[in-house]
Coordinates of C-alpha atoms and ligand atoms in Angstrom, one line a residue:
M1 CA 10.7 29.6 -15.1
K2 CA 10.1 25.9 -15.0
I3 CA 12.9 23.7 -13.7
I4 CA 13.1 19.9 -13.6
V5 CA 15.3 18.7 -10.8
T6 CA 16.2 15.0 -11.3
G7 CA 17.2 13.1 -8.2
G8 CA 15.4 15.6 -6.0
A9 CA 14.4 13.0 -3.4
G10 CA 18.1 12.4 -2.6
F11 CA 20.5 14.3 -0.4
I12 CA 21.8 17.2 -2.5
G13 CA 18.8 17.3 -4.9
G14 CA 16.4 17.4 -1.9
N15 CA 18.3 20.3 -0.3
F16 CA 18.3 22.1 -3.7
V17 CA 14.5 21.7 -4.1
H18 CA 14.1 23.2 -0.6
Y19 CA 16.4 26.0 -1.4
M20 CA 14.9 26.9 -4.8
T21 CA 11.2 26.7 -3.7
N22 CA 12.0 29.1 -0.9
K23 CA 14.1 31.5 -2.9
Y24 CA 12.0 31.5 -6.1
P25 CA 8.3 31.1 -5.1
D26 CA 7.3 32.0 -8.6
Y27 CA 9.3 29.2 -10.3
K28 CA 7.7 25.9 -11.0
I29 CA 9.9 23.2 -9.6
I30 CA 9.3 19.6 -10.8
C31 CA 11.2 16.8 -9.1
L32 CA 11.7 13.6 -11.1
D33 CA 13.1 10.8 -9.0
A34 CA 13.0 7.0 -9.4
L35 CA 13.0 6.6 -5.6
T36 CA 15.8 4.1 -5.4
Y37 CA 17.1 3.0 -2.0
A38 CA 18.6 6.6 -1.7
G39 CA 15.4 8.5 -2.6
N40 CA 13.1 9.4 0.2
M41 CA 9.7 11.1 0.1
E42 CA 10.2 12.2 3.7
T43 CA 13.0 14.5 2.5
L44 CA 10.4 16.3 0.3
E45 CA 7.8 16.6 3.1
P46 CA 8.5 20.4 3.6
V47 CA 7.7 21.2 0.0
I48 CA 5.3 18.5 -1.1
N49 CA 2.2 20.6 -0.6
K50 CA 3.5 23.8 -2.1
P51 CA 1.5 24.7 -5.3
S52 CA 4.8 25.6 -7.1
F53 CA 6.1 22.0 -6.6
K54 CA 5.3 18.8 -8.3
F55 CA 6.8 15.3 -7.8
I56 CA 7.0 12.7 -10.5
K57 CA 8.3 9.2 -9.9
G58 CA 10.4 8.0 -12.9
D59 CA 13.7 6.8 -14.2
I60 CA 16.0 9.2 -16.1
A61 CA 17.0 6.3 -18.3
D62 CA 13.4 5.6 -19.4
R63 CA 13.4 7.4 -22.8
E64 CA 9.6 7.2 -23.3
L65 CA 8.8 8.7 -19.9
I66 CA 11.4 11.5 -20.3
Y67 CA 10.2 12.5 -23.8
K68 CA 6.6 12.5 -22.6
L69 CA 7.7 14.7 -19.6
F70 CA 9.5 17.2 -21.8
E71 CA 6.5 17.3 -24.2
E72 CA 4.0 17.9 -21.5
E73 CA 6.0 20.2 -19.2
K74 CA 8.2 22.1 -21.7
P75 CA 10.9 22.9 -19.0
D76 CA 13.3 25.8 -19.3
V77 CA 16.1 24.2 -17.2
I78 CA 17.1 20.7 -16.2
V79 CA 19.4 20.2 -13.2
N80 CA 20.5 16.6 -13.2
F81 CA 21.3 15.3 -9.7
A82 CA 19.9 11.8 -10.4
A83 CA 22.7 9.2 -10.0
E84 CA 24.0 6.2 -8.2
S85 CA 26.3 8.0 -5.8
H86 CA 28.1 5.6 -3.5
V87 CA 31.7 4.5 -4.4
D88 CA 31.5 1.3 -2.2
R89 CA 28.3 0.2 -4.0
S90 CA 30.0 0.8 -7.4
I91 CA 32.7 -1.6 -6.4
T92 CA 30.3 -4.4 -5.6
N93 CA 27.8 -3.7 -8.4
P94 CA 29.0 -1.4 -11.2
D95 CA 26.2 -2.2 -13.7
I96 CA 23.6 0.1 -12.3
F97 CA 26.1 3.0 -12.2
L98 CA 26.6 2.7 -16.0
R99 CA 22.8 2.6 -16.6
T100 CA 21.8 5.5 -14.5
N101 CA 24.8 7.8 -14.6
I102 CA 25.7 7.3 -18.3
I103 CA 22.6 6.1 -20.1
G104 CA 20.3 8.3 -17.9
T105 CA 22.4 11.4 -18.7
S106 CA 22.3 10.6 -22.5
V107 CA 18.5 10.2 -22.5
L108 CA 18.2 13.6 -20.8
L109 CA 20.5 15.2 -23.3
D110 CA 18.6 13.7 -26.2
A111 CA 15.4 15.1 -24.8
C112 CA 17.0 18.5 -24.5
R113 CA 18.2 18.3 -28.1
K114 CA 14.8 17.1 -29.4
Y115 CA 12.5 19.5 -27.5
G116 CA 14.9 22.5 -26.9
I117 CA 16.0 23.8 -23.5
K118 CA 17.4 27.1 -22.1
R119 CA 19.9 25.2 -19.9
Y120 CA 20.9 21.7 -19.0
H121 CA 23.1 21.6 -15.9
Q122 CA 25.0 18.5 -15.0
V123 CA 25.9 18.0 -11.3
S124 CA 29.2 16.3 -11.5
T125 CA 31.9 15.6 -9.0
D126 CA 35.6 16.3 -8.2
E127 CA 36.1 12.6 -8.3
V128 CA 36.4 12.8 -12.1
Y129 CA 39.9 14.2 -11.5
G130 CA 41.1 11.1 -9.6
D131 CA 43.1 12.0 -6.5
L132 CA 46.1 14.0 -5.3
P133 CA 49.1 12.7 -3.3
L134 CA 49.0 13.4 0.5
D135 CA 52.5 14.9 0.5
R136 CA 51.7 17.6 -2.2
T137 CA 49.5 20.0 -0.3
D138 CA 50.4 22.6 -2.9
L139 CA 48.3 20.8 -5.6
F140 CA 44.6 21.4 -6.2
F141 CA 42.1 20.4 -8.9
T142 CA 41.4 23.1 -11.4
E143 CA 38.9 22.8 -14.3
E144 CA 41.9 22.0 -16.5
T145 CA 43.1 19.0 -14.4
P146 CA 42.9 16.0 -16.7
I147 CA 40.1 13.5 -16.1
H148 CA 41.6 10.4 -14.5
T149 CA 39.2 8.2 -12.6
S150 CA 39.6 5.5 -9.9
S151 CA 36.3 3.8 -9.1
P152 CA 33.4 2.6 -11.3
Y153 CA 31.4 5.5 -9.7
S154 CA 33.9 8.2 -10.8
A155 CA 34.3 6.5 -14.2
S156 CA 30.6 6.6 -14.8
K157 CA 30.3 10.3 -13.7
A158 CA 33.3 11.2 -16.0
S159 CA 31.6 9.4 -18.9
A160 CA 28.5 11.5 -18.3
D161 CA 30.6 14.7 -18.2
L162 CA 32.2 13.9 -21.5
L163 CA 28.8 13.2 -23.1
V164 CA 27.5 16.6 -21.8
Q165 CA 30.5 18.3 -23.4
A166 CA 30.0 16.4 -26.6
Y167 CA 26.3 17.4 -26.8
Y168 CA 27.4 21.0 -26.4
R169 CA 30.0 20.9 -29.1
T170 CA 28.2 18.7 -31.6
F171 CA 24.5 19.6 -31.1
K172 CA 24.9 23.1 -29.4
V173 CA 22.8 21.9 -26.4
P174 CA 23.3 24.8 -23.9
V175 CA 25.0 23.0 -21.0
T176 CA 26.9 23.8 -17.9
I177 CA 28.8 21.4 -15.6
S178 CA 29.7 21.7 -11.9
R179 CA 32.3 19.5 -10.2
C180 CA 31.8 19.7 -6.5
S181 CA 33.8 18.2 -3.6
N182 CA 32.2 16.1 -0.8
N183 CA 29.0 17.5 0.6
Y184 CA 27.6 17.1 4.1
G185 CA 24.5 18.4 5.9
P186 CA 20.8 17.6 6.5
Y187 CA 19.2 14.6 4.7
H188 CA 22.5 12.9 3.9
F189 CA 21.9 9.1 3.5
P190 CA 23.6 7.2 6.3
E191 CA 25.8 5.0 4.1
K192 CA 28.2 8.0 3.6
L193 CA 31.0 8.8 6.1
I194 CA 29.6 11.7 8.1
P195 CA 26.0 10.5 8.7
L196 CA 27.2 6.9 9.2
M197 CA 29.6 8.0 11.9
I198 CA 27.0 10.2 13.6
A199 CA 24.4 7.4 13.6
N200 CA 26.8 4.8 14.9
A201 CA 28.2 7.1 17.6
L202 CA 24.7 7.9 18.8
N203 CA 23.9 4.1 18.9
D204 CA 27.3 3.4 20.6
K205 CA 28.3 1.2 17.6
E206 CA 31.8 0.9 16.3
L207 CA 32.9 3.6 13.8
P208 CA 34.5 1.8 10.8
V209 CA 37.4 3.8 9.5
Y210 CA 38.9 2.5 6.3
G211 CA 42.7 2.0 6.3
K212 CA 44.5 4.4 8.5
G213 CA 41.9 7.2 8.2
E214 CA 44.5 9.5 6.6
N215 CA 42.6 10.1 3.3
V216 CA 41.6 13.7 2.9
R217 CA 38.3 15.1 1.6
D218 CA 37.4 18.8 1.0
W219 CA 34.1 19.1 2.8
L220 CA 31.4 21.5 1.6
Y221 CA 28.2 22.3 3.5
V222 CA 25.3 21.3 1.1
E223 CA 23.7 24.7 1.2
D224 CA 26.8 26.2 -0.3
H225 CA 26.6 23.7 -3.2
C226 CA 22.9 24.7 -3.8
I227 CA 23.9 28.4 -3.9
A228 CA 26.6 27.7 -6.4
I229 CA 24.3 25.7 -8.7
D230 CA 21.7 28.5 -8.5
L231 CA 24.4 31.0 -9.6
I232 CA 25.6 28.8 -12.4
I233 CA 22.2 28.2 -14.0
H234 CA 21.4 31.9 -13.9
K235 CA 24.7 33.5 -14.6
G236 CA 27.2 30.8 -15.6
R237 CA 28.6 30.7 -19.1
V238 CA 27.2 28.1 -21.5
G239 CA 29.6 25.3 -22.3
E240 CA 31.7 25.9 -19.1
V241 CA 32.8 23.7 -16.2
Y242 CA 32.9 25.2 -12.7
N243 CA 34.6 23.6 -9.7
I244 CA 32.8 24.0 -6.4
G245 CA 34.5 23.6 -3.0
G246 CA 37.6 24.7 -1.4
H247 CA 39.8 24.9 1.6
N248 CA 37.9 22.8 4.1
E249 CA 40.2 19.8 3.9
R250 CA 40.2 17.2 6.7
T251 CA 41.5 13.7 7.1
N252 CA 38.8 11.1 7.7
L253 CA 40.2 10.5 11.2
E254 CA 39.9 14.3 12.0
V255 CA 36.2 14.2 10.9
V256 CA 35.4 11.1 13.0
K257 CA 37.2 12.5 16.1
T258 CA 35.3 15.8 15.7
I259 CA 32.0 14.0 15.6
L260 CA 32.9 11.9 18.7
K261 CA 34.0 15.0 20.6
E262 CA 30.8 16.9 19.7
L263 CA 28.7 14.0 20.8
G264 CA 30.7 13.4 24.0
K265 CA 31.5 9.8 22.9
S266 CA 34.8 7.9 23.4
E267 CA 37.4 7.5 20.7
S268 CA 37.5 3.8 21.7
L269 CA 34.5 3.4 19.4
I270 CA 36.8 3.9 16.4
K271 CA 37.6 0.6 14.6
Y272 CA 40.2 0.5 11.8
V273 CA 38.9 -1.8 9.0
T274 CA 40.1 -3.1 5.7
D275 CA 40.7 -0.3 3.2
R276 CA 38.5 0.4 0.2
P277 CA 40.1 -1.0 -3.0
G278 CA 41.5 1.8 -5.1
H279 CA 40.8 4.3 -2.3
D280 CA 41.5 7.9 -3.5
M281 CA 43.9 9.7 -1.1
R282 CA 43.1 13.3 -1.3
Y283 CA 40.6 15.6 -3.0
A284 CA 41.1 19.4 -3.0
I285 CA 39.4 22.0 -5.1
D286 CA 40.7 25.3 -6.5
P287 CA 37.5 27.4 -6.7
T288 CA 39.1 30.4 -8.3
K289 CA 37.0 30.3 -11.5
I290 CA 33.6 30.3 -9.8
H291 CA 34.8 32.9 -7.3
N292 CA 36.1 35.3 -10.0
E293 CA 33.3 34.8 -12.5
L294 CA 30.2 34.4 -10.2
G295 CA 31.4 35.8 -6.8
W296 CA 30.8 32.4 -5.1
E297 CA 32.6 31.4 -1.9
P298 CA 31.6 28.9 0.8
K299 CA 29.6 30.6 3.5
T300 CA 29.8 27.8 6.1
L301 CA 33.2 26.5 7.2
F302 CA 33.6 23.0 8.4
D303 CA 33.8 23.7 12.1
E304 CA 30.4 25.4 12.0
G305 CA 28.8 23.1 9.4
I306 CA 29.6 19.9 11.3
K307 CA 27.9 21.4 14.4
K308 CA 24.8 22.3 12.4
T309 CA 24.8 18.9 10.8
I310 CA 25.1 17.0 14.1
K311 CA 22.3 19.2 15.5
W312 CA 20.1 18.3 12.5
Y313 CA 20.7 14.5 13.0
L314 CA 19.9 14.9 16.7
E315 CA 16.6 16.7 16.0
N316 CA 15.6 14.5 13.1
K317 CA 16.2 11.0 14.4
K318 CA 13.0 9.7 12.9
W319 CA 14.3 10.5 9.4
W320 CA 17.5 8.4 9.7
E321 CA 16.2 5.8 12.1
N322 CA 13.5 4.8 9.5
I323 CA 16.3 4.3 7.0
I324 CA 18.8 2.3 9.2
S325 CA 16.0 0.1 10.5
G326 CA 15.1 -1.2 7.1
E327 CA 16.9 -2.8 4.1
Y328 CA 19.9 -0.8 5.1
Q329 CA 20.7 -3.4 7.7
N330 CA 21.4 -6.0 5.0
Y331 CA 23.6 -3.5 3.2
Y332 CA 25.5 -2.8 6.4
E333 CA 26.0 -6.4 7.3
K334 CA 27.3 -7.2 3.8
M335 CA 29.6 -4.2 3.7
Y336 CA 31.0 -4.2 7.3
A337 CA 30.7 -7.6 8.9
N338 CA 34.1 -9.3 9.0
R339 CA 35.8 -6.3 7.4
Ligands
NAD401 P1 21.9 10.4 -3.4 O1 22.3 9.0 -3.7 O2 21.6 10.9 -2.0 O3 20.6 10.7 -4.3 C1 20.4 10.3 -5.6 C2 19.0 10.5 -6.0 O4 18.8 10.1 -7.3 C3 18.0 9.6 -5.2 O5 16.9 10.3 -4.8 C4 17.6 8.5 -6.1 O6 16.4 7.9 -5.9 C5 17.7 9.2 -7.4 N1 17.9 8.3 -8.6 C6 18.9 7.3 -8.7 N2 18.8 6.7 -9.9 C7 17.8 7.3 -10.6 C8 17.3 7.2 -11.9 N3 17.7 6.2 -12.7 N4 16.3 8.0 -12.3 C9 15.8 9.0 -11.4 N5 16.3 9.2 -10.2 C10 17.3 8.4 -9.8 O7 23.0 11.3 -4.1 P2 23.6 12.8 -3.7 O8 24.7 12.6 -2.7 O9 22.5 13.7 -3.4 O10 24.3 13.2 -5.1 C11 23.5 13.9 -6.0 C12 24.4 14.2 -7.2 O11 25.5 15.0 -6.8 C13 25.0 13.0 -7.9 O12 24.9 13.2 -9.3 C14 26.4 12.9 -7.4 O13 27.2 12.3 -8.3 C15 26.7 14.4 -7.2 N6 27.7 14.7 -6.2 C16 27.6 14.3 -4.9 C17 28.5 14.7 -4.0 C18 28.3 14.2 -2.5 O14 29.2 14.5 -1.7 N7 27.3 13.5 -2.1 C19 29.6 15.5 -4.3 C20 29.7 15.9 -5.6 C21 28.7 15.5 -6.6
TYD402 P1 32.2 8.6 1.3 O1 31.3 9.4 2.3 O2 31.8 7.3 0.9 O3 32.5 9.6 0.1 P2 33.6 9.5 -1.1 O4 34.2 8.1 -1.1 O5 32.8 9.7 -2.3 O6 34.6 10.5 -0.8 O7 33.6 8.5 2.1 C1 34.3 9.6 2.5 C2 35.7 9.1 3.0 O8 35.4 8.3 4.2 C3 36.4 8.1 2.1 O9 37.8 8.4 2.2 C4 36.1 6.7 2.6 C5 35.9 7.0 4.1 N1 35.0 6.1 4.8 C6 35.4 5.4 5.9 O10 36.5 5.4 6.4 N2 34.4 4.5 6.5 C7 33.2 4.4 6.1 O11 32.4 3.6 6.7 C8 32.8 5.2 4.9 C9 31.4 5.0 4.4 C10 33.7 6.0 4.3

């Protein structure tokens, strides 16, 4: 089996590459990544010398490169993680989100159509469903919840989802889609809530909480996402959407306070800052379908996962200090100064 993992130098794709190379030493795993600001070869250090692994630097929206790759490698499966993934960046600069997330997906789908494939898997997000009200804790996203997006990021991911479904119906490309809730764990880029708060707390810097910190996310330990995708590409039904996540809901403030407590830091580091425009209130997944069909359920609950994650950041300071000491400082200044 030969699998192309796009975006494998990023957070979830990197964890997936580690997981798959360990679990299936006989599979050939090819990582295609453009190495944007979010891609990091240090994330691939544990696998880079494995004979079953190959890294190729390239852009999923580069049609010539993608066709050549398909022609040469003849992959069985594509798992598409490659994306611009940060909501705040999509608010300041939507263009690149359209190019990578929509055009990039369409180029991959065209290649699948042209060269043939056993499975194309699209790594989507629960953000395509929009948000749920805080006072309706009885409501959850199911696969039937209408697509209703809020940010340029979620709109671009929803567009990609719709294209994937269109290529299944019109051209019979054998696709699956997963829509996962917020992930956390090792190798998470420090622009996102959990690693940002861990890094700032360790450096005794203010922790910028948007609005009142009452927004709710349904946190999933990244390994559980990898396990779910592995199940879907091997046993999932072609043409189907699977929600991944479930029942690890926390407010942002709860998350931040848990991190401070674990690190023995004071809550006085919390600074309430101007809210994100269009900020989604609550995400919450109903994972009944993937549970019933594929037997998946999260192995790591939040209270354990957050401890493991903090431990990883403490033991791998070099990985994130290299990031936050570089170009990231300009980003941080632009995003948070005078906020
Ligand atoms: P990330 O930003 O950490 O990594 C994205 C990776 O894609 C990087 O390595 C980057 O270099 C690469 N990339 C970007 N543009 C590219 C292009 N044009 N061609 C090739 N590679 C390119 O993102 P992540 O958090 O690991 O998310 C991975 C996928 O999972 C995304 O599709 C995202 O929408 C989805 N997702 C993320 C979450 C989450 O909580 N992080 C939740 C649900 C779904
Ligand atoms: P984020 O990690 O960006 O993921 P998403 O917006 O895709 O859910 O943010 C998670 C939550 O944390 C979201 O409600 C916004 C909030 N947040 C802050 O309060 N402060 C921050 O500095 C960041 C990055 C996020």
